[in-house]
Amino acid sequence: TQTPGCAGRLHRRADAVGAVPSRRRTAVVLRAVEAPGVEVPPLSEEVAARIEELGLDFERSGLKYLPNEARMRAMDRKSVKFEKTKNEKCGSHMWEDVSELAQLIREGKTSWQDLNLDDVDVRLKWAGLFHRRKRTPGRFMMRLKARGGPPSVPNGELTAAQLRYLASCIERYGADGCADITTRANIQLRGVTLEDADGIIAGLQEHGLTSFMSGMDNVRNITGSPIAGIDPHELVDPRPLTHELNAAITNNGKGNAALTNLPRKINIGISSSRDDYAHCHINDVGLKAVKDPATGEVGFNVELGGYFSIKRNVVSISGDTFLSYDQVVPYCMALLEVFRDHGARDDRQKARLMWLVEAMGVDAFRGAIEQRMGQSLRREVHVAYDDVWERRDVLGIHAQKQEGLFWAGACVPAGRLHAADFAALADAAEKYGDGSVRLTVEENVVLPNVPEAKLAALQADPLFQRFPIHGGNLLRGLVSCTGAQFCPLALIETKGRALEVVRELEAQLDVPAMVRMHWTGCPNSCGQAQVGDIGIMGAPAKLDGKAVEGVKIFLGGKIGENPEASMRCAALPAAALGARRAGLP
Ligand code: SRM
Ligand code: SF4
């Protein structure tokens, strides 16, 4: 059969996707549930005619929840391939199709090779399944997302039970199964096969997690503070906000079709202290806790538009808005609708939030949100501090605001975890702390609520020899994106090479203070090269006329209270930094 709208590719069982007779139901049926109160805007005649002209199935298209004006833009002849893919079938329908696909594969009736290419390589990302066709064909990376309530990945929090469940998800894959802590304080599982995916997702949901809406044109994991609720210097505990917001966006992890066809991804960070652990300046939406000097109220100044990409790298600008605690969730929901309805759909390089804010102007953008919220918003609050705040390193042992309790921050080299590590972290969290761990955007872990009496035993535990609490000054500052081991877009191998460089340098040099070295395999900058003291970015290069792996070097990124993006200062062949090309075990 030839499926309309999949670039004329032939698929033996392409019609299996979304057209499975009900008798083939699996034990695990994953169903997206429409969020309460979500309405389908009525179709205008013009839109209906265009849908007919293109032969689209409106019920299964991503156009369904858009207003007519955005529907027309998404169907414009100039609109990009991704919009066409979404129009043909919304990624939200992939949530429903995962069970059927998995069951068909288990029954030997199809295989991933036979399925619709756009479904397997693009639309499954809406369900958090990223096919690694180029590096590990048939294996998927599964990116997590929270279901809603605590504890879950927004704000980077996991329980021992969740950690053990994650161990069980990857241990079945032997050497092919591993996981990474990401630069959004999230977890990605690796080695997953499509036939197992529905069972794994069902288990995630039982454990308060999901993978729905974690990829493509969705809101990414909301970053907060890894020491929320235990930090003696926090202005506010952001966790109730990150959880409530995530629950609203994802419809409690069940999937929210009304917010899954955004023009592009969108990052939200909620910062609770002057350290800005959430990296507000590089998020599309950054909410920075401040105390209004006039009233003493702790609320959030809004920053807008920070992002990195191949074409443009920009730090946030002021959104000239101050939100009370209670306004945060309605503000973000209204903002997402404004972005969904007005963001560009004709050029993916101009579809991130900053372009819309610039096109509308900050005041008109705020006005559009106010209109949706049905209330006017206060302007940004100016706070003048008379001291300089050094961003605190969360690694090491630190006293909590709760008397007699401590947190231990441990360095996970390059963020890579194996099944045994998850299990060991769960054991340690229960033995020394309160049974939970936090993840950081630097790809490390924090064990909160450790009584003083247990600190010595914790520090002697073999786990923390492998994940050092008092690691070297280069290892502690190391961040690396996935790189060529798994990522199809990578220009260089990153994690293995980064660790080799760090080990070599630490052996040779006495480094007096932490150096934050950020490795990123290509200019998409998932490893945030521009925020590092040293940033290393994969790039194409030639040596003696031959194509070789190259890197661009960035220097001087600042994070925390007064962030600055780093400057590019050099380009080198990657071999000059370290010989290793194999990925991390
Ligand atoms: Fe990213 C695409 C990995 C954080 C900018 N990113 C990808 C893909 C999905 C490419 C692909 O299709 O395979 C990578 C998956 C590789 C894999 O197998 O792991 C990928 N991004 C990652 C992660 C895992 C890097 C890491 O090792 O931690 C991070 C996952 C975060 C999460 O939990 O959701 C990750 N990506 C980022 C960040 C950093 C951040 O959010 O602070 C950025 C830069 C900030 C930003 O987005 O503004 C980032 N990733 C991109 C881009 C460029 C976006 C753009 O507007 O052009 C792409 C490419 C794209 O979306 O077209 C991309
Ligand atoms: Fe892949 Fe490039 Fe992102 Fe690294 S920066 S994970 S190589 S897309």
XYZ file of C-alpha atoms and ligand atoms in Angstrom:
656
model
C 0.000 0.000 0.000
C 1.076 3.537 -0.580
C 0.104 5.837 2.231
C -0.923 9.321 1.148
C 1.302 11.981 2.582
C 4.408 9.981 3.372
C 6.501 11.132 0.455
C 5.408 8.274 -1.718
C 7.222 5.655 0.330
C 5.992 2.098 0.094
C 5.188 0.356 3.348
C 3.986 -3.175 3.436
C 1.899 -2.499 6.500
C 1.702 1.255 6.545
C -2.070 0.976 6.837
C -1.597 -0.865 10.117
C -0.865 2.424 11.797
C -4.089 3.760 13.197
C -6.238 1.214 11.400
C -5.984 -1.805 13.646
C -9.160 -3.822 14.131
C -10.268 -3.785 17.749
C -9.873 -7.565 18.168
C -6.104 -7.017 18.039
C -6.136 -5.023 21.266
C -3.192 -5.495 23.574
C -3.338 -5.954 27.303
C -1.887 -2.453 27.563
C -3.922 0.198 25.797
C -2.486 3.673 25.884
C -5.103 6.267 25.236
C -4.698 9.988 25.024
C -7.468 11.704 26.921
C -8.615 15.119 25.920
C -7.921 17.642 28.630
C -11.100 18.831 30.335
C -12.532 21.983 28.837
C -10.659 21.656 25.556
C -12.868 22.644 22.661
C -12.359 22.126 18.953
C -12.729 25.554 17.286
C -15.403 25.406 14.556
C -14.132 25.045 10.990
C -14.435 28.036 8.703
C -15.566 27.344 5.132
C -12.156 28.364 3.835
C -10.381 25.909 6.156
C -12.829 23.099 5.387
C -12.266 23.626 1.650
C -8.491 23.565 2.061
C -8.644 20.407 4.188
C -10.681 18.749 1.466
C -8.327 19.967 -1.246
C -5.381 18.391 0.603
C -7.340 15.232 1.397
C -6.629 15.447 5.138
C -8.377 13.432 7.822
C -9.347 16.329 10.084
C -10.078 14.137 13.095
C -6.555 12.739 13.049
C -4.806 15.905 11.913
C -2.846 18.248 14.125
C -4.991 21.112 12.886
C -7.911 20.116 15.033
C -7.277 22.312 18.054
C -5.853 25.314 16.208
C -7.921 28.403 15.455
C -8.798 28.864 11.779
C -6.127 31.464 11.122
C -3.374 29.142 12.412
C -4.940 26.211 10.541
C -4.648 28.166 7.292
C -1.028 29.088 8.020
C -0.188 25.477 8.849
C -1.722 24.391 5.522
C -0.066 27.139 3.504
C 1.909 25.869 0.537
C 4.958 27.541 2.060
C 4.596 25.752 5.387
C 7.445 23.444 6.249
C 7.584 19.667 5.970
C 7.016 19.170 9.687
C 3.736 21.089 9.494
C 2.637 18.855 6.615
C 3.566 15.779 8.639
C 1.519 17.095 11.566
C -1.444 17.911 9.306
C -1.496 14.415 7.883
C -1.724 12.908 11.354
C -1.142 14.540 14.686
C 1.637 13.118 16.819
C -0.947 12.809 19.587
C -2.463 9.894 17.672
C 0.840 8.093 18.024
C 0.156 7.834 21.751
C -2.838 5.767 20.845
C -1.021 3.792 18.179
C 1.929 2.671 20.305
C -0.022 -0.221 21.841
C -1.277 -1.472 18.504
C 2.134 -1.169 16.875
C 3.844 -2.990 19.706
C 1.267 -5.758 19.674
C 1.547 -6.248 15.912
C 5.318 -6.515 16.234
C 5.008 -8.973 19.121
C 2.664 -11.097 17.005
C 5.208 -11.066 14.197
C 2.726 -9.300 11.883
C 4.991 -6.374 11.175
C 8.334 -4.923 12.176
C 9.670 -1.425 12.615
C 11.222 -1.630 9.129
C 7.772 -2.098 7.588
C 6.042 0.800 9.263
C 5.347 4.242 7.908
C 8.641 6.125 7.981
C 7.143 9.382 9.260
C 5.366 7.486 12.029
C 8.491 5.653 13.177
C 11.072 8.404 12.805
C 9.034 11.539 13.452
C 5.570 11.084 14.966
C 6.627 8.586 17.628
C 8.623 11.451 19.163
C 5.301 12.831 20.400
C 5.107 9.676 22.499
C 8.688 10.255 23.648
C 10.136 7.560 21.381
C 13.123 8.715 19.342
C 14.203 6.158 16.762
C 17.986 6.011 16.596
C 17.927 4.732 12.991
C 21.327 6.128 12.085
C 23.267 4.809 15.110
C 21.278 1.880 16.524
C 18.554 0.927 14.034
C 15.437 -0.556 15.614
C 16.325 0.887 19.030
C 14.628 3.895 20.521
C 15.610 6.509 23.040
C 12.672 7.135 25.376
C 12.554 10.617 26.925
C 10.631 10.915 30.149
C 8.066 13.415 31.294
C 6.102 13.641 34.498
C 2.463 12.707 34.884
C 1.705 15.576 37.149
C 1.965 15.408 40.885
C 5.196 14.982 42.795
C 7.640 13.381 42.758
C 8.484 13.349 39.102
C 10.910 14.799 36.604
C 9.743 18.418 36.516
C 12.148 19.955 38.913
C 14.250 16.808 38.522
C 12.894 14.722 41.391
C 12.622 10.913 41.466
C 11.801 8.340 44.153
C 13.593 5.067 44.871
C 10.605 3.159 43.437
C 10.802 5.174 40.227
C 14.569 4.634 40.015
C 14.136 0.871 40.416
C 11.462 0.851 37.756
C 13.798 2.727 35.382
C 16.518 0.137 36.101
C 14.099 -2.628 35.118
C 13.273 -0.841 31.841
C 16.849 -0.923 30.555
C 18.362 -3.948 32.239
C 16.509 -6.283 29.827
C 18.578 -4.826 26.963
C 21.980 -5.830 28.367
C 24.811 -3.816 26.822
C 22.311 -1.975 24.561
C 20.437 -0.507 27.530
C 21.606 2.581 29.330
C 20.281 5.996 30.277
C 21.355 9.589 30.528
C 20.569 12.483 32.812
C 19.871 15.348 30.427
C 20.664 19.043 30.419
C 17.026 19.624 31.368
C 17.360 17.538 34.549
C 15.450 14.722 32.936
C 16.077 11.060 32.113
C 16.383 9.419 28.708
C 16.291 5.625 28.476
C 18.196 3.901 25.676
C 17.941 0.622 23.821
C 14.130 0.478 23.950
C 12.448 -1.634 21.261
C 9.042 -0.789 19.837
C 7.546 -4.108 20.917
C 8.323 -3.260 24.551
C 7.349 0.406 24.368
C 3.695 0.141 25.421
C 4.553 -1.961 28.455
C 7.319 0.418 29.501
C 5.041 3.456 29.112
C 2.255 1.771 31.064
C 4.754 1.077 33.857
C 5.980 4.655 33.740
C 2.402 5.832 34.160
C 1.908 3.552 37.153
C 5.003 5.158 38.649
C 3.773 8.718 38.146
C 5.785 9.262 34.974
C 5.151 9.179 31.264
C 6.986 9.815 28.020
C 4.135 11.551 26.188
C 4.745 15.076 24.900
C 8.484 15.006 25.590
C 9.701 15.476 22.020
C 9.018 17.490 18.871
C 6.683 20.491 19.083
C 5.881 20.189 22.778
C 6.852 21.818 26.041
C 10.083 20.277 27.350
C 10.782 19.171 30.915
C 10.278 22.169 33.181
C 13.507 23.016 34.981
C 13.545 24.247 38.577
C 15.972 23.908 41.452
C 17.640 20.630 42.481
C 17.623 21.851 46.079
C 14.032 23.113 46.126
C 12.489 22.962 49.572
C 15.807 22.302 51.312
C 17.738 25.371 50.189
C 18.432 27.892 52.976
C 18.669 30.652 50.365
C 15.633 29.982 48.214
C 12.990 32.673 47.944
C 10.275 30.153 47.183
C 9.887 26.400 46.653
C 9.081 26.099 42.923
C 7.999 22.445 43.033
C 4.241 22.961 43.438
C 4.396 25.244 40.391
C 6.475 22.928 38.209
C 4.136 20.031 39.060
C 0.908 21.945 38.585
C 2.094 23.455 35.341
C 3.262 20.119 34.022
C -0.036 18.488 34.990
C -1.969 21.226 33.182
C 0.187 21.013 30.045
C 0.157 17.215 29.792
C -3.351 16.595 31.157
C -1.838 14.704 34.075
C 0.497 12.794 31.772
C -2.391 11.330 29.782
C -1.627 13.646 26.870
C -3.185 16.921 25.878
C -3.944 17.079 22.177
C -4.747 20.796 22.425
C -1.171 21.716 23.342
C 0.786 19.240 21.306
C 0.772 21.027 17.961
C 2.897 24.036 18.880
C 4.911 25.714 16.121
C 8.127 24.448 17.753
C 9.446 23.143 21.065
C 9.294 25.467 24.053
C 11.425 25.435 27.206
C 10.192 26.716 30.570
C 12.410 27.260 33.612
C 11.326 28.390 37.073
C 14.102 29.779 39.183
C 13.777 29.985 42.945
C 16.974 31.664 44.115
C 19.615 34.087 42.953
C 21.606 31.095 41.638
C 19.128 30.566 38.765
C 19.608 26.793 38.728
C 16.903 26.616 36.029
C 18.987 28.692 33.565
C 16.178 31.187 32.866
C 18.295 33.101 30.374
C 18.406 30.200 27.913
C 14.769 29.154 28.258
C 11.978 30.406 26.007
C 10.146 31.269 29.207
C 12.150 31.978 32.347
C 10.394 32.828 35.608
C 12.794 34.294 38.130
C 11.762 34.513 41.770
C 12.215 37.997 43.240
C 10.936 39.809 46.297
C 9.048 43.000 45.413
C 10.888 45.636 47.493
C 7.708 47.724 47.744
C 5.371 45.044 49.113
C 7.643 42.196 50.226
C 5.700 39.811 47.982
C 7.747 37.010 46.448
C 6.737 36.568 42.818
C 8.378 36.019 39.449
C 9.876 38.349 36.866
C 9.315 36.977 33.393
C 12.112 36.573 30.865
C 11.323 35.570 27.316
C 12.891 34.052 24.257
C 16.269 32.548 25.230
C 17.273 29.710 22.928
C 20.067 28.009 21.022
C 19.882 26.582 17.541
C 21.952 26.057 14.440
C 21.018 29.499 13.088
C 20.541 31.716 16.107
C 21.656 31.820 19.740
C 20.087 34.396 21.948
C 19.684 35.013 25.665
C 16.298 36.030 27.037
C 14.946 39.535 27.080
C 12.749 40.982 29.778
C 9.063 40.157 29.408
C 8.374 43.230 31.572
C 5.922 41.250 33.692
C 5.798 40.363 37.392
C 3.651 37.376 38.307
C 2.283 36.483 41.694
C 2.704 32.823 42.667
C -0.928 32.095 41.734
C -0.590 33.689 38.311
C 2.295 31.466 37.150
C 0.281 28.506 35.874
C -2.508 30.535 34.168
C 0.127 32.850 32.664
C 2.114 29.961 31.188
C -1.014 28.248 29.851
C -2.151 31.490 28.192
C 1.345 32.053 26.797
C 1.385 28.566 25.296
C -1.921 29.241 23.565
C -0.642 32.546 22.190
C 2.476 30.775 20.934
C 0.420 27.925 19.460
C -1.978 30.255 17.673
C 0.398 32.964 16.464
C 3.883 31.412 16.204
C 5.490 31.030 12.759
C 4.796 27.807 10.884
C 6.512 28.639 7.598
C 10.146 28.503 8.742
C 11.312 26.216 11.546
C 14.369 28.377 12.076
C 12.070 31.295 12.942
C 9.456 29.417 14.905
C 10.888 29.672 18.438
C 9.178 32.005 20.892
C 11.712 34.848 20.565
C 10.660 35.472 16.965
C 7.029 35.873 17.977
C 7.897 38.184 20.884
C 10.019 40.300 18.550
C 7.329 40.391 15.868
C 4.591 41.401 18.316
C 6.692 43.529 20.669
C 6.919 42.802 24.410
C 3.887 44.969 25.332
C 1.581 43.495 22.697
C 2.747 39.998 23.621
C 1.900 40.653 27.272
C -1.409 42.169 26.121
C -2.318 39.007 24.183
C -1.660 36.930 27.315
C -3.634 39.331 29.490
C -6.559 39.024 27.124
C -6.554 35.224 27.448
C -6.138 35.397 31.218
C -8.860 38.024 31.529
C -6.726 40.145 33.843
C -4.010 42.734 33.593
C -0.513 41.892 34.703
C 1.940 43.911 36.720
C 5.168 45.188 35.192
C 8.571 43.729 36.059
C 9.849 44.482 39.552
C 13.319 46.022 39.832
C 15.447 44.608 42.603
C 18.831 46.104 43.420
C 21.076 43.843 45.470
C 24.017 45.448 47.215
C 26.116 42.287 47.161
C 27.484 40.030 44.434
C 26.000 36.534 44.438
C 28.280 33.675 43.412
C 26.238 30.797 42.004
C 26.569 27.948 44.518
C 27.852 24.530 43.437
C 25.315 21.950 44.617
C 27.855 19.112 44.557
C 29.454 18.202 47.885
C 27.838 18.097 51.324
C 25.685 21.074 52.331
C 23.532 21.969 55.310
C 19.840 22.224 54.486
C 17.461 24.795 55.835
C 16.094 21.970 57.995
C 18.279 21.747 61.102
C 20.435 18.609 61.280
C 19.779 17.581 57.667
C 22.170 17.752 54.713
C 22.111 17.202 50.985
C 24.861 15.345 49.140
C 25.507 16.349 45.545
C 27.322 13.654 43.554
C 28.903 13.906 40.129
C 27.657 11.398 37.534
C 30.395 11.444 34.881
C 28.828 12.848 31.684
C 25.382 11.943 33.071
C 25.534 8.297 31.945
C 23.661 5.742 34.064
C 23.216 1.972 33.831
C 20.554 -0.254 35.355
C 22.800 -1.073 38.308
C 23.372 2.645 38.936
C 19.652 3.360 39.170
C 19.291 0.507 41.644
C 22.318 1.650 43.660
C 21.007 5.232 43.759
C 17.637 3.957 44.967
C 19.334 1.926 47.717
C 21.495 4.885 48.767
C 18.522 7.259 48.793
C 16.675 4.916 51.134
C 19.676 4.061 53.292
C 20.982 7.581 53.865
C 18.247 10.000 52.860
C 14.477 10.110 52.512
C 14.291 7.745 49.535
C 14.389 10.420 46.834
C 16.994 11.887 44.511
C 17.117 15.071 42.507
C 18.644 15.543 39.052
C 20.513 18.645 37.959
C 20.815 20.390 34.592
C 24.546 19.641 34.924
C 23.592 15.932 34.636
C 24.409 15.146 38.267
C 22.403 13.910 41.280
C 21.525 15.265 44.703
C 20.464 13.122 47.690
C 18.391 15.277 50.007
C 17.523 14.927 53.693
C 20.572 13.044 54.958
C 20.899 13.172 58.772
C 24.303 14.280 60.020
C 24.907 10.886 61.635
C 24.782 9.165 58.249
C 27.119 11.509 56.371
C 30.320 9.562 57.032
C 28.818 6.249 55.906
C 27.330 7.895 52.830
C 30.671 9.347 51.796
C 32.365 5.959 52.231
C 29.730 4.142 50.131
C 31.287 2.566 46.982
C 28.586 4.238 44.849
C 30.072 7.619 45.673
C 33.539 6.530 44.651
C 32.078 6.029 41.179
C 29.879 9.139 41.441
C 32.196 11.359 43.505
C 30.812 13.834 46.006
C 34.117 15.647 46.115
C 35.251 15.095 42.533
C 38.017 16.888 40.668
C 37.502 20.471 39.609
C 37.132 19.543 35.956
C 34.971 16.448 36.379
C 32.565 18.339 38.651
C 32.040 20.984 35.997
C 31.637 18.633 33.038
C 28.423 18.624 30.999
C 28.045 16.780 27.716
C 25.279 16.215 25.218
C 24.603 12.790 23.732
C 26.908 13.153 20.736
C 27.633 10.701 17.947
C 27.196 7.544 20.002
C 23.420 7.854 19.619
C 22.463 11.229 18.130
C 21.902 11.352 14.371
C 22.725 15.061 14.193
C 26.113 14.831 15.925
C 29.265 15.965 14.203
C 31.550 14.494 16.880
C 31.545 11.926 19.677
C 31.219 13.851 22.931
C 30.732 12.007 26.235
C 33.609 9.505 25.918
C 35.949 12.099 24.510
C 34.998 14.687 27.124
C 35.716 12.273 29.964
C 39.048 11.298 28.471
C 40.076 14.940 28.146
C 39.019 15.648 31.742
C 40.917 12.645 33.116
C 44.029 13.540 31.137
C 43.947 17.190 32.249
C 43.230 16.350 35.875
C 46.208 13.990 35.841
C 48.496 16.692 34.480
C 47.220 19.884 36.067
C 46.433 21.214 39.492
C 43.139 23.017 38.779
C 42.424 25.318 41.752
C 38.694 25.898 41.184
C 35.816 24.304 39.341
C 35.839 24.841 35.590
C 32.503 24.320 33.846
C 33.272 22.587 30.557
C 30.247 22.063 28.274
C 30.553 19.697 25.308
C 27.994 19.701 22.546
C 28.129 17.555 19.441
C 26.720 20.072 16.957
C 25.496 23.684 16.795
C 22.035 22.766 18.165
C 23.889 23.102 21.461
C 21.914 20.669 23.592
C 25.055 20.593 25.771
C 24.796 24.407 26.075
C 28.360 25.225 24.936
C 27.575 28.928 25.268
C 27.007 28.746 29.033
C 30.299 27.006 29.910
C 33.478 28.570 31.203
C 34.752 26.520 28.274
C 32.357 25.410 25.549
C 33.289 22.784 22.976
C 31.008 22.394 19.975
C 31.272 19.793 17.212
C 31.879 21.302 13.795
C 32.923 20.180 10.331
C 36.659 20.629 9.693
C 39.368 19.774 7.209
C 42.910 18.693 7.936
C 45.388 18.387 5.054
C 42.439 18.677 2.677
C 40.554 15.770 4.306
C 37.254 16.062 6.215
C 37.818 15.422 9.935
C 35.836 15.951 13.120
C 36.318 19.524 14.281
C 35.376 21.636 17.263
C 34.696 25.273 17.930
C 35.864 26.528 21.301
C 33.853 29.035 23.311
C 35.146 30.856 26.380
C 33.722 32.867 29.237
C 30.058 31.865 29.625
C 28.524 33.129 32.888
C 25.545 31.618 34.666
C 23.637 32.602 37.770
C 22.476 36.086 38.619
C 24.100 38.003 35.763
C 24.429 35.493 32.971
C 26.357 36.053 29.758
C 26.753 33.870 26.711
C 30.331 32.895 25.951
C 32.363 34.065 22.970
C 33.666 31.762 20.283
C 37.416 31.953 20.238
C 38.940 29.111 18.250
C 38.377 26.173 15.931
C 40.426 22.968 16.051
C 40.406 19.419 14.736
C 38.743 17.330 17.455
C 41.719 14.957 17.531
C 43.731 17.766 19.081
C 41.556 17.444 22.209
C 41.574 13.707 22.656
C 41.759 10.622 20.492
C 38.749 8.716 21.692
C 35.897 8.248 19.222
C 33.971 5.380 20.767
C 30.930 6.265 22.856
C 30.736 5.718 26.579
C 30.030 2.182 27.752
Fe 18.396 18.900 22.154
C 17.394 18.059 19.042
C 19.236 15.739 22.794
C 18.630 19.659 25.450
C 18.515 22.199 21.344
N 18.276 17.189 21.097
C 17.796 17.047 19.845
C 17.651 15.582 19.463
C 16.255 15.173 19.807
C 17.968 15.318 17.985
C 17.402 14.003 17.510
O 16.351 14.007 16.846
O 17.978 12.996 17.795
C 18.708 14.964 20.421
C 18.471 13.546 20.873
C 19.792 12.816 21.027
C 19.715 11.658 21.942
O 19.644 10.494 21.467
O 19.822 11.849 23.142
C 18.735 16.003 21.526
N 18.715 17.855 23.818
C 19.157 16.586 23.859
C 19.584 16.211 25.256
C 19.355 14.734 25.592
C 21.072 16.557 25.421
C 21.699 15.936 26.659
O 22.586 15.100 26.470
O 21.281 16.270 27.754
C 18.768 17.221 26.084
C 17.397 16.705 26.418
C 16.654 17.660 27.318
C 15.338 17.109 27.791
O 15.339 16.369 28.786
O 14.306 17.427 27.182
C 18.668 18.347 25.071
N 18.454 20.621 23.217
C 18.676 20.721 24.555
C 19.000 22.062 24.891
C 19.425 22.569 26.278
C 18.311 23.116 27.111
O 17.129 22.859 26.872
O 18.671 23.843 28.019
C 18.982 22.780 23.710
C 19.380 24.277 23.527
C 18.379 25.154 24.164
C 17.188 25.379 23.290
O 16.477 24.471 22.921
O 16.961 26.535 23.001
C 18.631 21.866 22.675
N 17.977 19.958 20.503
C 18.135 21.307 20.355
C 17.831 21.669 19.000
C 17.838 23.100 18.412
C 16.489 23.730 18.618
C 16.161 24.788 17.610
O 15.325 25.657 17.931
O 16.663 24.745 16.483
C 17.513 20.473 18.321
C 17.137 20.314 16.848
C 15.705 20.647 16.595
O 14.877 20.741 17.507
O 15.399 20.820 15.419
C 17.631 19.420 19.287
Fe 22.660 15.704 19.141
Fe 23.687 18.032 18.429
Fe 21.963 17.894 20.438
Fe 24.380 16.912 20.793
S 23.918 19.051 20.362
S 22.473 15.881 21.340
S 24.855 16.133 18.784
S 21.507 17.460 18.350
